[in-house]
């Protein structure tokens, strides 16, 4: 029987006529596992799991994606992996294609209600801007999409944020942005708010921190103003809550937030949330809230890379209209790895210093001015370097760092190396354990305690450890 031909682009009609067989369904389960093994279970859960198996069109396997954003992202990032896995489990398949699933499209269309602008006067603690629009908290005018430098660690969060800001109706709800401190979550939230004002000036946006949300909630309770509080938040088109981890353990605030959240999502109004952890890793949060937070798109911002840091420095220097030597920017990008806030702070300090003393910026002055900051950021040291140095110092073989020999003249230096690795690198105990011939993290912990104990008892030993540490730090 001839299969319906799929035209290029989205043809929901013909997709409907495809029907996956039981065999294809089984194969899809295998494919999902193969892909998850390849791209990691977190990514698989966000992107592959929501895909719907639509069927086989000739030699083309067709999958349905809930929205165009997901479709684009999967095509750019996971299609290769998907295709490979499908070809592996089904010899007939030559290609994999992603279309928008019709069911999802309809849901999005029928629910779109853009509520009229309503000015609520009674709630004065929510800030308004000059033109009377509610903002919740003032927006920083430096935090725009234009000023956001995109690199591999933040490309997903950026793309998702931009998409949410530009679309008239939610494509995924909520958008959950998460990442460590100083990596750009607040910047992206503000950028979304600015962009919405530009693209959809009539939509009512409230941006505020979870802390402020709680504060307002408590205040409403106290002044018996709950009706106004609820109306206020439920009447917005877009609600943005920054640092939602703040309400962990705060049960009644969580409860209220949960209801507000549901009320908005049910009306198909956009909710955007940021946090320092993924929804499932949030501690002291109600299960139902965690699971609800993970329903839409969860986008993580990864720690920075050298390229991203350099890009950001170049952009900031250019924006400030100052010339900073290339070697200085490269040095900073190499050394200051903690987060972008510190990176910016470092650049600002150098600029301030140079204008203060009236000297141009050089590598020497940079190192001088930033000495304390550089010390705390020095995480470039590898466990191998530590092992080599310690082995040399105590005159044992490098291979004994990973061996099982237990003589004290070998075991002790090994413990010293473990201890220093814990002190001077940001590696976790299990990671350090792996570098020492696959030892358990408890062994490392034991070594750390032992060396601390010995240092307290034995001055010479403490001295040895100190010398080693210092020589590794410079
Ligand atoms: P977070 O909210 O994740 O703790 P912020 O959004 O406050 O971090 O970012 C910290 C600083 O770093 C801000 O000044 C922000 O403008 C800057 N920043 C973060 N990411 C970027 C980026 N990709 N491009 C430019 N500046 C950035
Ligand atoms: Mg922040």
Coordinates of C-alpha atoms and ligand atoms in Angstrom, one line a residue:
X1 CA 0.0 0.0 0.0
X2 CA 1.3 3.4 -0.9
X3 CA 2.1 5.6 2.0
X4 CA 1.0 9.2 1.9
X5 CA 3.7 11.5 0.8
X6 CA 4.9 14.1 3.2
X7 CA 5.5 17.5 1.6
X8 CA 8.2 19.7 2.9
X9 CA 7.4 21.6 6.0
X10 CA 4.5 20.8 8.3
X11 CA 1.7 18.8 6.9
X12 CA -0.5 17.7 9.7
X13 CA -3.1 16.1 7.5
X14 CA -0.9 13.5 6.1
X15 CA 0.8 12.8 9.3
X16 CA -2.6 11.9 10.8
X17 CA -2.9 9.1 8.3
X18 CA 0.3 7.5 9.6
X19 CA -0.1 5.0 12.4
X20 CA 2.7 3.5 14.3
X21 CA 2.6 -0.3 14.4
X22 CA 3.3 -2.2 17.6
X23 CA 6.7 -3.1 16.3
X24 CA 7.5 0.5 15.6
X25 CA 6.4 1.5 19.1
X26 CA 8.8 -1.1 20.6
X27 CA 11.6 0.2 18.4
X28 CA 10.9 3.7 19.5
X29 CA 11.4 2.7 23.1
X30 CA 14.8 1.2 22.2
X31 CA 15.7 4.3 20.2
X32 CA 14.9 6.6 23.2
X33 CA 17.2 4.6 25.3
X34 CA 20.0 4.7 22.7
X35 CA 19.6 8.4 22.3
X36 CA 19.5 9.0 26.0
X37 CA 22.8 7.1 26.4
X38 CA 24.2 9.3 23.8
X39 CA 23.0 12.7 24.8
X40 CA 22.4 12.2 28.5
X41 CA 19.2 11.5 30.3
X42 CA 18.5 15.1 31.3
X43 CA 18.5 16.3 27.7
X44 CA 16.6 13.2 26.6
X45 CA 13.9 13.9 29.2
X46 CA 13.5 17.5 28.0
X47 CA 13.6 16.9 24.3
X48 CA 13.2 13.3 23.2
X49 CA 10.6 12.1 25.7
X50 CA 8.0 14.7 24.6
X51 CA 8.2 13.6 21.0
X52 CA 5.4 11.6 19.7
X53 CA 5.9 8.6 17.3
X54 CA 3.7 9.3 14.3
X55 CA 4.7 6.6 12.0
X56 CA 6.7 5.6 9.0
X57 CA 6.2 7.4 5.7
X58 CA 7.9 5.3 3.1
X59 CA 11.5 5.2 4.4
X60 CA 11.1 8.3 6.6
X61 CA 10.3 7.9 10.2
X62 CA 8.1 10.8 11.4
X63 CA 8.1 12.2 14.9
X64 CA 5.8 14.9 16.3
X65 CA 7.1 17.8 18.3
X66 CA 4.9 19.9 20.6
X67 CA 6.0 23.2 19.1
X68 CA 8.3 24.8 16.6
X69 CA 10.8 25.9 19.1
X70 CA 11.4 22.3 20.2
X71 CA 11.3 21.1 16.6
X72 CA 14.1 23.6 15.6
X73 CA 16.2 22.8 18.6
X74 CA 15.9 19.0 18.1
X75 CA 16.7 19.3 14.4
X76 CA 19.8 21.3 15.2
X77 CA 21.0 19.3 18.1
X78 CA 19.6 15.8 18.3
X79 CA 18.4 14.8 14.8
X80 CA 21.7 13.1 13.9
X81 CA 21.6 11.0 17.1
X82 CA 17.9 10.1 16.5
X83 CA 18.5 9.2 12.9
X84 CA 21.5 7.0 13.8
X85 CA 19.6 5.2 16.5
X86 CA 16.6 4.6 14.2
X87 CA 18.7 3.3 11.4
X88 CA 20.3 1.0 13.9
X89 CA 17.1 -0.6 15.0
X90 CA 15.2 -0.6 11.8
X91 CA 16.9 -1.3 8.5
X92 CA 14.2 0.2 6.4
X93 CA 14.5 3.7 7.8
X94 CA 16.6 6.1 5.8
X95 CA 15.7 9.4 7.4
X96 CA 14.0 10.9 10.4
X97 CA 11.7 13.9 10.1
X98 CA 10.1 16.1 12.8
X99 CA 6.8 17.8 12.3
X100 CA 4.5 19.7 14.7
X101 CA 1.9 17.4 16.3
X102 CA -1.5 18.5 15.5
X103 CA -3.0 17.9 18.9
X104 CA -0.6 20.3 20.5
X105 CA -1.1 22.9 18.0
X106 CA -4.9 23.0 18.6
X107 CA -4.5 23.2 22.3
X108 CA -2.3 26.2 22.0
X109 CA -4.7 27.9 19.6
X110 CA -7.9 27.5 21.5
X111 CA -6.6 28.7 24.7
X112 CA -5.1 31.9 23.6
X113 CA -6.8 34.7 25.5
X114 CA -4.9 37.9 25.6
X115 CA -6.5 39.7 28.5
X116 CA -7.2 43.4 28.3
X117 CA -5.0 45.7 30.2
X118 CA -6.4 46.2 33.6
X119 CA -5.0 48.8 36.0
X120 CA -5.2 47.7 39.5
X121 CA -4.9 50.7 41.9
X122 CA -5.2 49.0 45.2
X123 CA -1.9 47.3 45.2
X124 CA 0.6 50.1 45.6
X125 CA 3.6 48.0 46.6
X126 CA 4.0 46.7 43.1
X127 CA 6.0 49.2 41.2
X128 CA 5.0 50.9 38.1
X129 CA 7.1 52.5 35.5
X130 CA 6.7 56.0 34.1
X131 CA 3.9 55.0 31.8
X132 CA 1.9 53.3 34.5
X133 CA 2.8 49.7 33.6
X134 CA 3.4 47.3 36.4
X135 CA 6.8 45.9 36.6
X136 CA 7.0 44.4 40.1
X137 CA 10.6 45.4 40.3
X138 CA 12.6 47.9 38.3
X139 CA 14.3 46.6 35.2
X140 CA 18.0 47.2 34.6
X141 CA 18.4 48.8 31.3
X142 CA 21.8 47.1 30.7
X143 CA 20.1 43.7 30.9
X144 CA 18.9 43.3 27.3
X145 CA 19.2 40.6 24.7
X146 CA 21.4 42.9 22.7
X147 CA 23.9 43.0 25.6
X148 CA 23.8 39.3 26.2
X149 CA 26.7 37.4 24.7
X150 CA 25.7 34.0 23.5
X151 CA 27.9 30.9 23.7
X152 CA 27.5 27.2 24.0
X153 CA 26.8 27.3 27.8
X154 CA 23.9 29.6 27.5
X155 CA 22.6 29.2 23.9
X156 CA 19.5 27.2 25.0
X157 CA 18.5 29.5 27.7
X158 CA 19.0 32.5 25.3
X159 CA 17.0 30.9 22.5
X160 CA 14.2 29.9 24.8
X161 CA 14.1 33.3 26.5
X162 CA 14.0 35.1 23.1
X163 CA 11.3 32.8 21.9
X164 CA 9.1 33.4 24.9
X165 CA 9.6 37.2 24.6
X166 CA 8.7 37.3 20.9
X167 CA 5.8 34.9 20.8
X168 CA 2.3 36.2 21.3
X169 CA 1.2 33.0 23.0
X170 CA 3.1 30.6 25.2
X171 CA 4.9 27.8 23.4
X172 CA 6.0 26.2 26.6
X173 CA 4.7 27.0 30.0
X174 CA 6.4 27.7 32.3
X175 CA 9.9 28.5 31.0
X176 CA 12.2 27.4 33.8
X177 CA 15.7 28.9 33.6
X178 CA 18.3 27.6 36.0
X179 CA 22.0 27.8 36.6
X180 CA 24.7 28.8 39.2
X181 CA 25.1 32.3 40.5
X182 CA 26.3 35.1 38.3
X183 CA 25.7 33.2 35.0
X184 CA 23.0 35.5 33.6
X185 CA 19.6 34.3 34.8
X186 CA 18.5 37.7 36.0
X187 CA 19.9 39.3 32.9
X188 CA 17.8 37.0 30.7
X189 CA 14.7 37.6 32.8
X190 CA 15.0 41.4 32.4
X191 CA 15.8 41.0 28.7
X192 CA 12.5 39.1 28.3
X193 CA 10.6 41.8 30.1
X194 CA 12.2 44.5 27.9
X195 CA 11.5 42.6 24.7
X196 CA 7.9 42.0 25.6
X197 CA 7.4 45.7 26.1
X198 CA 8.8 46.3 22.8
X199 CA 7.0 43.6 20.8
X200 CA 3.7 43.5 22.8
X201 CA 3.4 46.8 24.6
X202 CA -0.1 45.9 25.8
X203 CA 0.8 42.8 27.6
X204 CA 1.0 43.2 31.4
X205 CA 4.3 41.9 32.7
X206 CA 5.3 41.5 36.3
X207 CA 8.9 40.7 37.1
X208 CA 9.9 40.2 40.7
X209 CA 12.1 38.0 42.9
X210 CA 10.6 35.2 44.9
X211 CA 11.6 37.0 48.0
X212 CA 9.6 40.0 47.0
X213 CA 6.7 37.8 46.1
X214 CA 6.8 36.3 49.6
X215 CA 7.1 39.7 51.2
X216 CA 4.0 40.9 49.4
X217 CA 2.1 37.8 50.3
X218 CA 2.9 38.2 53.9
X219 CA 2.0 41.8 53.8
X220 CA -1.4 41.0 52.1
X221 CA -2.1 38.5 54.8
X222 CA -1.3 41.0 57.5
X223 CA -3.5 43.7 56.0
X224 CA -6.2 41.3 55.0
X225 CA -5.6 42.3 51.4
X226 CA -5.6 38.8 49.9
X227 CA -8.2 39.5 47.3
X228 CA -6.3 42.3 45.9
X229 CA -3.1 40.3 46.1
X230 CA -4.6 37.4 44.1
X231 CA -6.3 39.7 41.6
X232 CA -3.0 41.5 41.1
X233 CA -1.0 38.5 40.2
X234 CA -3.8 36.6 38.3
X235 CA -4.5 39.5 36.0
X236 CA -1.0 39.6 34.4
X237 CA -0.2 38.2 31.0
X238 CA 3.3 37.3 32.0
X239 CA 4.5 36.6 35.4
X240 CA 8.3 36.3 36.0
X241 CA 9.6 35.1 39.3
X242 CA 13.4 35.2 39.8
X243 CA 15.3 33.0 42.2
X244 CA 12.3 30.8 43.1
X245 CA 14.5 28.6 45.3
X246 CA 14.0 31.4 47.9
X247 CA 10.6 30.0 48.8
X248 CA 11.9 26.5 49.6
X249 CA 10.7 25.5 53.0
X250 CA 8.3 28.4 53.1
X251 CA 5.1 26.4 52.9
X252 CA 2.3 28.9 52.8
X253 CA 4.1 31.1 50.3
X254 CA 4.7 28.0 48.2
X255 CA 1.1 27.1 48.4
X256 CA 0.0 30.6 47.2
X257 CA 2.6 30.6 44.5
X258 CA 1.3 27.2 43.3
X259 CA -2.2 28.5 43.0
X260 CA -1.1 31.7 41.2
X261 CA 1.0 29.6 38.9
X262 CA -1.9 27.2 38.1
X263 CA -4.4 30.0 37.6
X264 CA -2.1 31.7 35.1
X265 CA -1.0 28.5 33.2
X266 CA -4.7 27.4 33.0
X267 CA -5.5 30.7 31.3
X268 CA -2.5 30.1 29.0
X269 CA -0.7 33.1 30.4
X270 CA 3.1 32.9 30.4
X271 CA 5.0 32.1 33.5
X272 CA 8.8 32.4 33.6
X273 CA 10.8 31.2 36.6
X274 CA 14.4 31.1 37.4
X275 CA 16.3 29.2 40.1
X276 CA 19.7 28.0 41.0
X277 CA 18.8 24.3 40.5
X278 CA 16.6 22.2 38.2
X279 CA 13.0 21.7 39.4
X280 CA 13.7 18.2 40.5
X281 CA 16.7 19.3 42.5
X282 CA 15.0 22.0 44.4
X283 CA 15.1 21.1 48.1
X284 CA 12.2 21.6 50.5
X285 CA 9.7 22.2 47.7
X286 CA 6.5 20.4 47.5
X287 CA 6.5 17.6 45.0
X288 CA 3.5 18.8 43.1
X289 CA 5.1 22.3 42.7
X290 CA 8.4 20.8 41.5
X291 CA 6.7 18.6 39.0
X292 CA 4.5 21.5 37.8
X293 CA 7.6 23.7 37.3
X294 CA 9.1 21.0 35.1
X295 CA 6.2 20.8 32.7
X296 CA 7.2 23.4 30.3
X297 CA 10.7 24.0 29.0
X298 CA 13.6 23.6 31.5
X299 CA 16.6 25.4 30.2
X300 CA 19.9 25.3 32.0
X301 CA 22.8 27.7 31.9
X302 CA 26.1 25.9 32.2
X303 CA 29.3 27.2 33.7
X304 CA 31.2 29.5 31.3
X305 CA 33.8 28.4 28.8
X306 CA 36.9 30.3 27.9
X307 CA 35.4 31.4 24.6
X308 CA 32.3 32.8 26.2
X309 CA 34.3 34.6 28.9
X310 CA 36.5 36.2 26.3
X311 CA 33.5 37.2 24.2
X312 CA 31.8 38.8 27.1
X313 CA 35.0 40.8 28.0
X314 CA 35.4 42.0 24.5
X315 CA 31.8 43.1 24.4
X316 CA 32.0 44.9 27.7
X317 CA 35.2 46.6 26.8
X318 CA 33.7 47.7 23.5
X319 CA 30.6 49.0 25.2
X320 CA 32.7 51.0 27.6
X321 CA 34.6 52.4 24.7
X322 CA 37.9 51.5 26.2
X323 CA 40.9 49.8 24.7
X324 CA 42.1 46.9 26.7
X325 CA 45.1 45.0 25.4
X326 CA 44.2 41.6 24.0
X327 CA 46.6 39.8 26.3
X328 CA 44.8 41.3 29.3
X329 CA 41.4 40.1 28.1
X330 CA 42.8 36.7 27.4
X331 CA 44.5 36.6 30.8
X332 CA 41.2 37.4 32.5
X333 CA 39.2 35.0 30.5
X334 CA 41.7 32.3 31.4
X335 CA 41.9 33.1 35.1
X336 CA 38.5 34.2 36.2
X337 CA 36.4 31.2 35.8
X338 CA 34.0 31.4 38.6
X339 CA 31.2 33.4 37.0
X340 CA 30.4 36.4 34.8
X341 CA 29.7 38.7 37.7
X342 CA 33.2 38.3 39.0
X343 CA 34.6 38.6 35.5
X344 CA 32.8 41.9 35.0
X345 CA 33.9 43.0 38.4
X346 CA 37.5 42.3 37.5
X347 CA 37.4 44.3 34.3
X348 CA 35.7 47.2 36.1
X349 CA 38.4 47.2 38.8
X350 CA 41.2 47.3 36.2
X351 CA 39.5 50.2 34.4
X352 CA 38.9 52.1 37.6
X353 CA 42.5 51.6 38.6
X354 CA 43.9 52.8 35.3
X355 CA 41.8 55.9 35.2
X356 CA 42.6 56.6 38.8
X357 CA 46.4 56.4 38.5
X358 CA 46.3 57.6 34.9
X359 CA 48.2 54.7 33.5
X360 CA 47.3 52.5 30.6
X361 CA 46.3 48.9 31.3
X362 CA 48.9 46.2 31.0
X363 CA 49.2 42.6 32.0
X364 CA 51.5 43.6 34.9
X365 CA 49.1 46.1 36.4
X366 CA 46.2 43.7 35.9
X367 CA 48.0 41.0 37.9
X368 CA 48.9 43.5 40.5
X369 CA 45.4 45.0 40.9
X370 CA 43.7 41.6 40.9
X371 CA 46.0 39.7 43.1
X372 CA 43.5 38.6 45.7
X373 CA 40.8 37.8 43.2
X374 CA 43.2 35.7 41.1
X375 CA 44.2 33.7 44.1
X376 CA 40.6 32.7 44.8
X377 CA 40.0 31.8 41.2
X378 CA 43.0 29.7 40.7
X379 CA 41.4 26.4 39.9
X380 CA 43.6 25.6 36.9
X381 CA 45.7 23.3 39.0
X382 CA 45.1 19.7 38.0
X383 CA 45.2 16.7 40.3
X384 CA 48.0 15.2 38.2
X385 CA 50.2 18.3 38.8
X386 CA 49.6 17.9 42.5
X387 CA 50.5 14.2 42.4
X388 CA 53.7 14.9 40.4
X389 CA 54.8 17.6 42.7
X390 CA 54.1 15.6 45.9
X391 CA 55.7 12.5 44.4
X392 CA 58.9 14.5 43.6
X393 CA 59.0 16.1 47.0
X394 CA 58.7 12.8 48.9
X395 CA 60.8 11.0 46.3
X396 CA 58.3 8.3 45.4
X397 CA 57.2 7.1 42.0
X398 CA 54.3 8.8 40.2
X399 CA 52.7 5.4 39.7
X400 CA 52.5 5.0 43.4
X401 CA 49.9 7.7 43.5
X402 CA 47.5 5.3 42.0
X403 CA 48.9 2.0 43.3
X404 CA 47.7 -0.1 46.2
X405 CA 51.0 -0.2 48.1
X406 CA 50.4 0.5 51.7
X407 CA 53.8 1.1 53.2
X408 CA 53.7 4.3 55.2
X409 CA 56.5 6.0 53.2
X410 CA 54.2 5.7 50.1
X411 CA 50.7 5.8 51.6
X412 CA 51.4 9.0 53.5
X413 CA 52.6 11.1 50.6
X414 CA 49.6 9.8 48.6
X415 CA 47.3 11.0 51.4
X416 CA 49.1 14.4 51.3
X417 CA 48.4 14.6 47.6
X418 CA 44.7 13.8 48.2
X419 CA 44.5 16.4 50.9
X420 CA 46.0 19.1 48.7
X421 CA 43.8 18.1 45.8
X422 CA 40.8 18.7 48.0
X423 CA 42.2 22.0 49.2
X424 CA 43.4 23.5 45.9
X425 CA 41.1 22.2 43.3
X426 CA 37.3 22.4 43.0
X427 CA 37.0 18.7 42.4
X428 CA 34.6 16.6 44.5
X429 CA 35.7 13.7 46.6
X430 CA 34.5 11.1 44.1
X431 CA 36.3 12.9 41.3
X432 CA 39.5 13.0 43.3
X433 CA 39.1 9.4 44.2
X434 CA 38.9 8.5 40.5
X435 CA 42.3 10.3 39.9
X436 CA 43.9 8.1 42.6
X437 CA 43.3 4.8 40.9
X438 CA 39.6 4.7 41.3
X439 CA 39.5 5.0 45.1
X440 CA 36.3 5.5 47.0
X441 CA 35.4 9.0 48.1
X442 CA 35.5 7.8 51.8
X443 CA 39.2 7.0 51.3
X444 CA 39.8 10.6 50.2
X445 CA 37.8 11.9 53.1
X446 CA 39.8 9.7 55.5
X447 CA 43.1 11.0 54.0
X448 CA 41.9 14.6 54.4
X449 CA 41.1 14.1 58.0
X450 CA 44.3 12.2 58.7
X451 CA 46.5 14.9 57.2
X452 CA 44.7 17.5 59.2
X453 CA 45.3 15.5 62.3
X454 CA 48.9 15.0 61.6
X455 CA 49.4 18.7 60.8
X456 CA 48.1 19.6 64.2
X457 CA 50.4 17.1 65.9
X458 CA 53.6 17.2 63.9
X459 CA 55.2 20.6 63.1
X460 CA 57.6 19.2 60.5
X461 CA 54.9 17.4 58.7
X462 CA 52.7 20.5 58.7
X463 CA 55.7 22.4 57.3
X464 CA 56.1 20.0 54.4
X465 CA 52.5 20.2 53.5
X466 CA 52.6 24.0 53.7
X467 CA 55.6 24.2 51.4
X468 CA 54.0 21.9 48.9
X469 CA 50.8 23.9 48.9
X470 CA 52.6 27.1 48.4
X471 CA 54.7 25.9 45.6
X472 CA 51.7 24.6 43.8
X473 CA 49.8 27.9 44.2
X474 CA 52.4 30.0 42.4
Ligands
LIG1 P1 22.4 35.4 38.0 O1 21.0 36.1 38.0 O2 22.4 34.2 37.2 O3 23.0 35.3 39.3 P2 23.0 37.8 36.5 O4 22.0 37.8 35.5 O5 22.8 38.8 37.6 O6 23.3 36.4 37.1 O7 24.4 38.1 35.8 C1 25.6 38.6 36.5 C2 26.3 39.6 35.6 O8 26.8 39.0 34.5 C3 25.3 40.7 35.1 O9 26.0 42.0 35.2 C4 25.0 40.3 33.7 O10 24.8 41.4 32.8 C5 26.3 39.6 33.3 N1 26.1 38.6 32.3 C6 25.7 37.3 32.6 N2 25.6 36.6 31.5 C7 26.0 37.4 30.5 C8 26.2 37.2 29.0 N3 25.9 36.1 28.4 N4 26.5 38.3 28.3 C9 26.8 39.5 28.9 N5 26.7 39.7 30.2 C10 26.3 38.7 31.0
LIG2 MG1 19.9 36.7 39.7

